[in-house]
Amino acid sequence: MNLQSLVEKATRIENSTVAVAAAEDKEVLVAVSMAVEKKMADFLLFGDKEEIISILDEVAPQLISHSSIKIKHAFSPQKAAELAVKAVKENEAGTLMKGNIPTAVILKAVLNKEWGLRTGNVLSHVAAFEVAGFERLTFITDAAMNISPDLQQKAQIIENAVGVARSIGVEMPKVAPIAAVEVVNPAMPATVDAASLTMMNQRGQIRDCTVDGPLALDNAVSHHAAEHKGIESEVAGQADILLVPTIETGNALYKSLIYFAKAKVGAVIAGAKAPIVLTSRADSAESKLYSLALAICSASNK
């Protein structure tokens, strides 16, 4: 499984519709154009209609009157977020996508008590990386939402990531709670939480996956490193999901893979009633396309 095969999988899912909040963004609309060209989904574009049409005229004029595109005017980013979220809430769309709008604004709409997409669960960021030299996708969570999650929040973050991984065909994901060492040290809370999460998994409190930790990053992803340290585990050397202890760890790992390893990535926010494509403005159109594919696959599995 790589990100291109993920795109192909998404194109085989029928009747997918994506609601885009504040769609007046060039890279977003390029990604939308790529998705429409591949017949991946239909799109509801909420935002400044004139500006959306102006950008489309520049990057993809064929979409202005395309049957897969509906442009719906909103007089402000806040209203665009509200309309896009309501479209998902009312099952007019199965996926929500962030356009040219601050993350805080769209999340405020998502968490609205009356018409939002709350479930009572933790929202978390799940990133699927295609890294050179690895035959499978590696999921990293949580690099963007939860600053310093406690044990129960980490359990929910794992459940969110497992749901996303299973939606693309990883039936029993292997989860490695990452720490600096492989032994439990009371002075290092990440190791204590990792051991607790492992036990919760063994007792059936965290399902549909195999959790084992603490594991340092090298031992989580490298058979050679795990064997060298004498670590025997179903997860060591073959982790599908890397659970990071804090947002700083996740953010540094995420950006290291992109800028040093030139890895490709698609990411979603999981835990709401529908997946959310919450990409950065710095992300390429290609990355946004991969994120759309991941979200569409995830939505089809709900």
CSV table of C-alpha atoms in Angstrom, one decimal:
chain,number,residue,atom,x,y,z
A,1,MET,CA,0.0,0.0,0.0
A,2,ASN,CA,1.3,3.4,-1.0
A,3,LEU,CA,-0.4,6.8,-1.3
A,4,GLN,CA,-1.0,6.4,-5.0
A,5,SER,CA,-2.8,3.1,-4.4
A,6,LEU,CA,-4.8,4.9,-1.7
A,7,VAL,CA,-6.0,7.4,-4.4
A,8,GLU,CA,-7.0,4.5,-6.6
A,9,LYS,CA,-8.9,2.9,-3.7
A,10,ALA,CA,-10.7,6.2,-3.1
A,11,THR,CA,-11.8,6.4,-6.7
A,12,ARG,CA,-13.5,3.1,-6.5
A,13,ILE,CA,-15.8,4.3,-3.6
A,14,GLU,CA,-19.1,5.5,-5.0
A,15,ASN,CA,-21.1,8.6,-4.2
A,16,SER,CA,-18.4,10.4,-2.2
A,17,THR,CA,-19.0,14.2,-1.7
A,18,VAL,CA,-16.7,16.6,0.0
A,19,ALA,CA,-17.8,19.9,1.6
A,20,VAL,CA,-15.0,22.5,1.4
A,21,ALA,CA,-15.1,25.5,3.8
A,22,ALA,CA,-13.7,28.7,2.3
A,23,ALA,CA,-12.8,27.1,-1.0
A,24,GLU,CA,-11.2,30.3,-2.4
A,25,ASP,CA,-7.6,28.8,-2.2
A,26,LYS,CA,-5.4,28.0,-5.2
A,27,GLU,CA,-3.8,24.8,-3.8
A,28,VAL,CA,-7.1,23.5,-2.5
A,29,LEU,CA,-8.8,24.1,-5.9
A,30,VAL,CA,-5.9,22.4,-7.7
A,31,ALA,CA,-6.4,19.4,-5.4
A,32,VAL,CA,-10.1,19.5,-6.1
A,33,SER,CA,-9.4,19.6,-9.8
A,34,MET,CA,-7.1,16.6,-9.5
A,35,ALA,CA,-9.7,14.7,-7.5
A,36,VAL,CA,-12.5,15.5,-10.0
A,37,GLU,CA,-10.3,14.5,-12.9
A,38,LYS,CA,-9.8,11.1,-11.2
A,39,LYS,CA,-13.6,10.9,-10.5
A,40,MET,CA,-12.8,10.6,-6.8
A,41,ALA,CA,-15.6,12.7,-5.5
A,42,ASP,CA,-18.1,15.5,-6.0
A,43,PHE,CA,-17.5,18.8,-4.2
A,44,LEU,CA,-19.6,21.5,-2.5
A,45,LEU,CA,-17.5,24.6,-2.5
A,46,PHE,CA,-18.5,27.1,0.2
A,47,GLY,CA,-17.1,30.6,0.2
A,48,ASP,CA,-16.8,33.8,-1.8
A,49,LYS,CA,-18.4,32.7,-5.1
A,50,GLU,CA,-16.7,35.4,-7.3
A,51,GLU,CA,-13.3,34.6,-5.9
A,52,ILE,CA,-13.7,30.8,-6.2
A,53,ILE,CA,-14.7,31.3,-9.9
A,54,SER,CA,-11.8,33.6,-10.4
A,55,ILE,CA,-9.3,31.1,-9.1
A,56,LEU,CA,-11.0,28.2,-11.0
A,57,ASP,CA,-10.7,30.3,-14.2
A,58,GLU,CA,-7.0,30.4,-13.6
A,59,VAL,CA,-6.2,26.8,-12.5
A,60,ALA,CA,-9.1,24.7,-13.7
A,61,PRO,CA,-11.7,26.5,-15.9
A,62,GLN,CA,-13.3,23.3,-16.9
A,63,LEU,CA,-14.7,23.0,-13.3
A,64,ILE,CA,-16.7,26.2,-13.3
A,65,SER,CA,-19.7,24.4,-15.0
A,66,HIS,CA,-18.7,20.8,-14.1
A,67,SER,CA,-21.4,18.5,-12.9
A,68,SER,CA,-19.2,17.4,-10.0
A,69,ILE,CA,-18.9,20.9,-8.6
A,70,LYS,CA,-21.4,23.1,-6.8
A,71,ILE,CA,-20.4,26.5,-5.7
A,72,LYS,CA,-22.3,28.0,-2.8
A,73,HIS,CA,-21.8,31.6,-1.7
A,74,ALA,CA,-20.9,32.5,1.9
A,75,PHE,CA,-20.3,36.1,2.9
A,76,SER,CA,-17.6,35.2,5.5
A,77,PRO,CA,-15.2,32.4,6.4
A,78,GLN,CA,-17.3,31.8,9.5
A,79,LYS,CA,-20.4,31.3,7.5
A,80,ALA,CA,-18.6,29.1,5.0
A,81,ALA,CA,-17.5,26.9,7.9
A,82,GLU,CA,-21.0,26.7,9.2
A,83,LEU,CA,-22.6,25.8,5.9
A,84,ALA,CA,-19.9,23.2,5.1
A,85,VAL,CA,-20.3,21.6,8.6
A,86,LYS,CA,-24.1,21.6,8.2
A,87,ALA,CA,-23.8,19.9,4.8
A,88,VAL,CA,-21.9,17.1,6.4
A,89,LYS,CA,-24.2,17.0,9.4
A,90,GLU,CA,-27.2,16.7,7.1
A,91,ASN,CA,-25.5,13.9,5.0
A,92,GLU,CA,-25.1,16.1,1.9
A,93,ALA,CA,-21.4,15.3,2.2
A,94,GLY,CA,-19.4,12.6,3.9
A,95,THR,CA,-16.1,14.6,4.3
A,96,LEU,CA,-15.2,18.1,5.5
A,97,MET,CA,-12.2,19.9,4.0
A,98,LYS,CA,-10.5,23.1,5.3
A,99,GLY,CA,-9.9,25.8,2.7
A,100,ASN,CA,-8.6,29.4,3.1
A,101,ILE,CA,-9.7,29.6,6.7
A,102,PRO,CA,-8.0,29.6,10.1
A,103,THR,CA,-8.1,26.2,11.8
A,104,ALA,CA,-9.7,27.6,14.9
A,105,VAL,CA,-12.6,28.9,12.9
A,106,ILE,CA,-13.4,25.6,11.2
A,107,LEU,CA,-12.9,23.6,14.5
A,108,LYS,CA,-15.3,26.0,16.3
A,109,ALA,CA,-17.9,25.1,13.7
A,110,VAL,CA,-17.1,21.4,14.0
A,111,LEU,CA,-17.6,21.5,17.8
A,112,ASN,CA,-20.8,23.6,17.7
A,113,LYS,CA,-23.2,21.9,20.2
A,114,GLU,CA,-26.3,22.4,18.0
A,115,TRP,CA,-25.2,21.6,14.4
A,116,GLY,CA,-21.6,20.5,14.7
A,117,LEU,CA,-19.9,17.1,14.3
A,118,ARG,CA,-19.1,16.3,17.9
A,119,THR,CA,-19.2,12.7,19.1
A,120,GLY,CA,-17.8,13.1,22.6
A,121,ASN,CA,-14.6,11.5,21.5
A,122,VAL,CA,-11.2,13.2,21.3
A,123,LEU,CA,-10.4,14.7,17.9
A,124,SER,CA,-6.9,13.7,16.7
A,125,HIS,CA,-4.6,14.1,13.8
A,126,VAL,CA,-3.7,11.0,11.8
A,127,ALA,CA,-1.0,11.2,9.2
A,128,ALA,CA,-0.2,8.4,6.7
A,129,PHE,CA,3.4,8.6,5.4
A,130,GLU,CA,5.0,7.0,2.4
A,131,VAL,CA,8.7,6.8,3.2
A,132,ALA,CA,11.3,5.6,0.8
A,133,GLY,CA,12.6,2.2,1.7
A,134,PHE,CA,9.4,1.1,3.5
A,135,GLU,CA,6.9,-1.1,1.7
A,136,ARG,CA,3.9,0.1,3.7
A,137,LEU,CA,2.4,3.3,4.9
A,138,THR,CA,3.4,4.5,8.4
A,139,PHE,CA,0.8,6.3,10.5
A,140,ILE,CA,1.8,9.0,13.0
A,141,THR,CA,-0.5,10.4,15.6
A,142,ASP,CA,-1.0,13.0,17.1
A,143,ALA,CA,1.2,15.6,15.5
A,144,ALA,CA,-1.2,18.6,15.4
A,145,MET,CA,-4.2,18.5,17.8
A,146,ASN,CA,-3.6,17.3,21.3
A,147,ILE,CA,-0.7,19.0,23.1
A,148,SER,CA,0.0,16.6,26.0
A,149,PRO,CA,-2.7,13.9,26.0
A,150,ASP,CA,-3.3,11.9,29.2
A,151,LEU,CA,-3.7,8.1,29.3
A,152,GLN,CA,-7.4,8.0,28.4
A,153,GLN,CA,-6.9,10.5,25.6
A,154,LYS,CA,-4.0,8.4,24.2
A,155,ALA,CA,-6.4,5.4,24.2
A,156,GLN,CA,-8.9,7.3,22.1
A,157,ILE,CA,-6.1,8.7,19.8
A,158,ILE,CA,-5.1,5.1,19.2
A,159,GLU,CA,-8.7,4.1,18.5
A,160,ASN,CA,-9.0,7.0,16.0
A,161,ALA,CA,-5.8,6.0,14.2
A,162,VAL,CA,-6.8,2.3,14.1
A,163,GLY,CA,-10.1,3.2,12.5
A,164,VAL,CA,-8.3,5.2,9.8
A,165,ALA,CA,-5.8,2.4,9.2
A,166,ARG,CA,-8.5,-0.3,9.0
A,167,SER,CA,-10.4,1.8,6.5
A,168,ILE,CA,-7.6,1.4,4.0
A,169,GLY,CA,-7.1,-2.3,4.5
A,170,VAL,CA,-4.8,-2.7,7.5
A,171,GLU,CA,-7.0,-5.1,9.3
A,172,MET,CA,-5.0,-5.5,12.6
A,173,PRO,CA,-2.7,-2.5,12.9
A,174,LYS,CA,0.4,-2.8,15.1
A,175,VAL,CA,0.7,0.2,17.4
A,176,ALA,CA,3.9,1.4,19.0
A,177,PRO,CA,3.6,4.0,21.8
A,178,ILE,CA,6.9,5.8,21.3
A,179,ALA,CA,9.3,6.8,24.2
A,180,ALA,CA,13.0,7.3,24.5
A,181,VAL,CA,13.6,3.9,26.0
A,182,GLU,CA,12.0,0.4,26.0
A,183,VAL,CA,11.7,0.0,29.7
A,184,VAL,CA,9.2,1.5,32.1
A,185,ASN,CA,10.8,4.4,34.1
A,186,PRO,CA,8.5,6.2,36.6
A,187,ALA,CA,10.5,9.4,35.9
A,188,MET,CA,9.5,9.2,32.2
A,189,PRO,CA,5.6,9.4,32.0
A,190,ALA,CA,5.6,8.4,28.3
A,191,THR,CA,7.0,4.9,29.3
A,192,VAL,CA,4.4,4.5,32.0
A,193,ASP,CA,1.5,5.4,29.7
A,194,ALA,CA,2.9,3.1,27.0
A,195,ALA,CA,2.9,0.1,29.4
A,196,SER,CA,-0.6,1.0,30.5
A,197,LEU,CA,-1.9,1.2,26.9
A,198,THR,CA,-0.3,-2.2,26.2
A,199,MET,CA,-2.1,-3.7,29.2
A,200,MET,CA,-5.4,-2.1,28.2
A,201,ASN,CA,-5.0,-3.6,24.7
A,202,GLN,CA,-4.3,-7.1,26.2
A,203,ARG,CA,-7.4,-6.8,28.4
A,204,GLY,CA,-9.6,-5.8,25.5
A,205,GLN,CA,-10.0,-2.1,26.4
A,206,ILE,CA,-8.4,-1.1,23.2
A,207,ARG,CA,-9.6,-3.3,20.3
A,208,ASP,CA,-8.9,-4.2,16.7
A,209,CYS,CA,-5.1,-3.7,17.0
A,210,THR,CA,-2.0,-4.9,18.7
A,211,VAL,CA,-0.3,-2.4,21.1
A,212,ASP,CA,3.2,-2.9,22.5
A,213,GLY,CA,5.4,-0.4,24.2
A,214,PRO,CA,7.3,1.5,25.3
A,215,LEU,CA,9.4,1.4,22.2
A,216,ALA,CA,12.0,3.8,21.0
A,217,LEU,CA,11.5,4.9,17.3
A,218,ASP,CA,14.3,2.8,15.9
A,219,ASN,CA,13.0,-0.4,17.6
A,220,ALA,CA,9.4,0.4,16.4
A,221,VAL,CA,10.3,0.6,12.7
A,222,SER,CA,13.5,-1.4,12.3
A,223,HIS,CA,13.7,-5.2,12.6
A,224,HIS,CA,17.5,-4.9,12.8
A,225,ALA,CA,17.4,-2.4,15.7
A,226,ALA,CA,14.9,-4.5,17.6
A,227,GLU,CA,16.9,-7.7,17.1
A,228,HIS,CA,20.1,-5.9,18.1
A,229,LYS,CA,18.5,-5.0,21.4
A,230,GLY,CA,17.0,-8.4,21.9
A,231,ILE,CA,13.4,-7.1,21.8
A,232,GLU,CA,10.8,-9.8,21.1
A,233,SER,CA,7.5,-8.3,20.2
A,234,GLU,CA,4.7,-8.5,17.6
A,235,VAL,CA,5.1,-4.8,17.0
A,236,ALA,CA,8.8,-4.1,17.2
A,237,GLY,CA,10.3,-3.5,13.8
A,238,GLN,CA,6.9,-3.6,12.0
A,239,ALA,CA,4.8,-0.9,13.6
A,240,ASP,CA,2.0,0.5,11.5
A,241,ILE,CA,1.0,3.3,13.9
A,242,LEU,CA,3.4,5.4,15.9
A,243,LEU,CA,1.7,7.0,18.9
A,244,VAL,CA,3.8,10.0,20.0
A,245,PRO,CA,3.7,11.2,23.6
A,246,THR,CA,3.4,15.0,22.9
A,247,ILE,CA,2.6,17.3,20.1
A,248,GLU,CA,6.3,18.5,20.0
A,249,THR,CA,7.5,15.0,19.4
A,250,GLY,CA,4.9,14.4,16.7
A,251,ASN,CA,5.4,17.8,15.0
A,252,ALA,CA,9.2,17.3,14.8
A,253,LEU,CA,8.9,13.8,13.5
A,254,TYR,CA,6.2,14.8,10.9
A,255,LYS,CA,8.3,17.7,9.6
A,256,SER,CA,11.5,15.7,9.7
A,257,LEU,CA,10.0,13.0,7.4
A,258,ILE,CA,8.8,15.7,5.0
A,259,TYR,CA,11.9,17.9,4.9
A,260,PHE,CA,14.7,15.5,5.5
A,261,ALA,CA,13.4,12.2,4.1
A,262,LYS,CA,11.3,13.8,1.4
A,263,ALA,CA,8.4,11.6,2.4
A,264,LYS,CA,4.9,11.9,1.0
A,265,VAL,CA,1.9,12.4,3.3
A,266,GLY,CA,-1.8,12.5,3.6
A,267,ALA,CA,-3.6,13.4,6.8
A,268,VAL,CA,-7.0,13.7,8.4
A,269,ILE,CA,-8.6,14.7,11.7
A,270,ALA,CA,-10.5,11.7,13.1
A,271,GLY,CA,-12.9,11.4,16.0
A,272,ALA,CA,-15.7,13.6,14.7
A,273,LYS,CA,-18.8,12.3,12.9
A,274,ALA,CA,-17.0,12.6,9.6
A,275,PRO,CA,-13.3,12.8,8.7
A,276,ILE,CA,-11.8,16.3,8.3
A,277,VAL,CA,-9.1,17.3,5.8
A,278,LEU,CA,-7.3,19.9,7.8
A,279,THR,CA,-4.2,20.5,5.8
A,280,SER,CA,-1.7,23.4,6.1
A,281,ARG,CA,-1.6,26.2,3.6
A,282,ALA,CA,2.1,25.1,3.1
A,283,ASP,CA,1.0,21.6,2.0
A,284,SER,CA,1.2,20.9,-1.8
A,285,ALA,CA,-1.9,20.1,-3.9
A,286,GLU,CA,-0.5,16.6,-4.2
A,287,SER,CA,-0.5,16.2,-0.4
A,288,LYS,CA,-4.0,17.6,-0.2
A,289,LEU,CA,-5.1,15.0,-2.8
A,290,TYR,CA,-3.6,12.2,-0.7
A,291,SER,CA,-5.4,13.7,2.4
A,292,LEU,CA,-8.7,13.7,0.4
A,293,ALA,CA,-8.2,10.1,-0.5
A,294,LEU,CA,-7.5,9.1,3.1
A,295,ALA,CA,-10.6,11.0,4.3
A,296,ILE,CA,-12.8,9.4,1.6
A,297,CYS,CA,-11.7,5.9,2.5
A,298,SER,CA,-12.2,6.7,6.2
A,299,ALA,CA,-15.7,8.1,5.6
A,300,SER,CA,-16.7,5.0,3.6
A,301,ASN,CA,-15.8,2.8,6.6
A,302,LYS,CA,-18.1,4.6,9.1
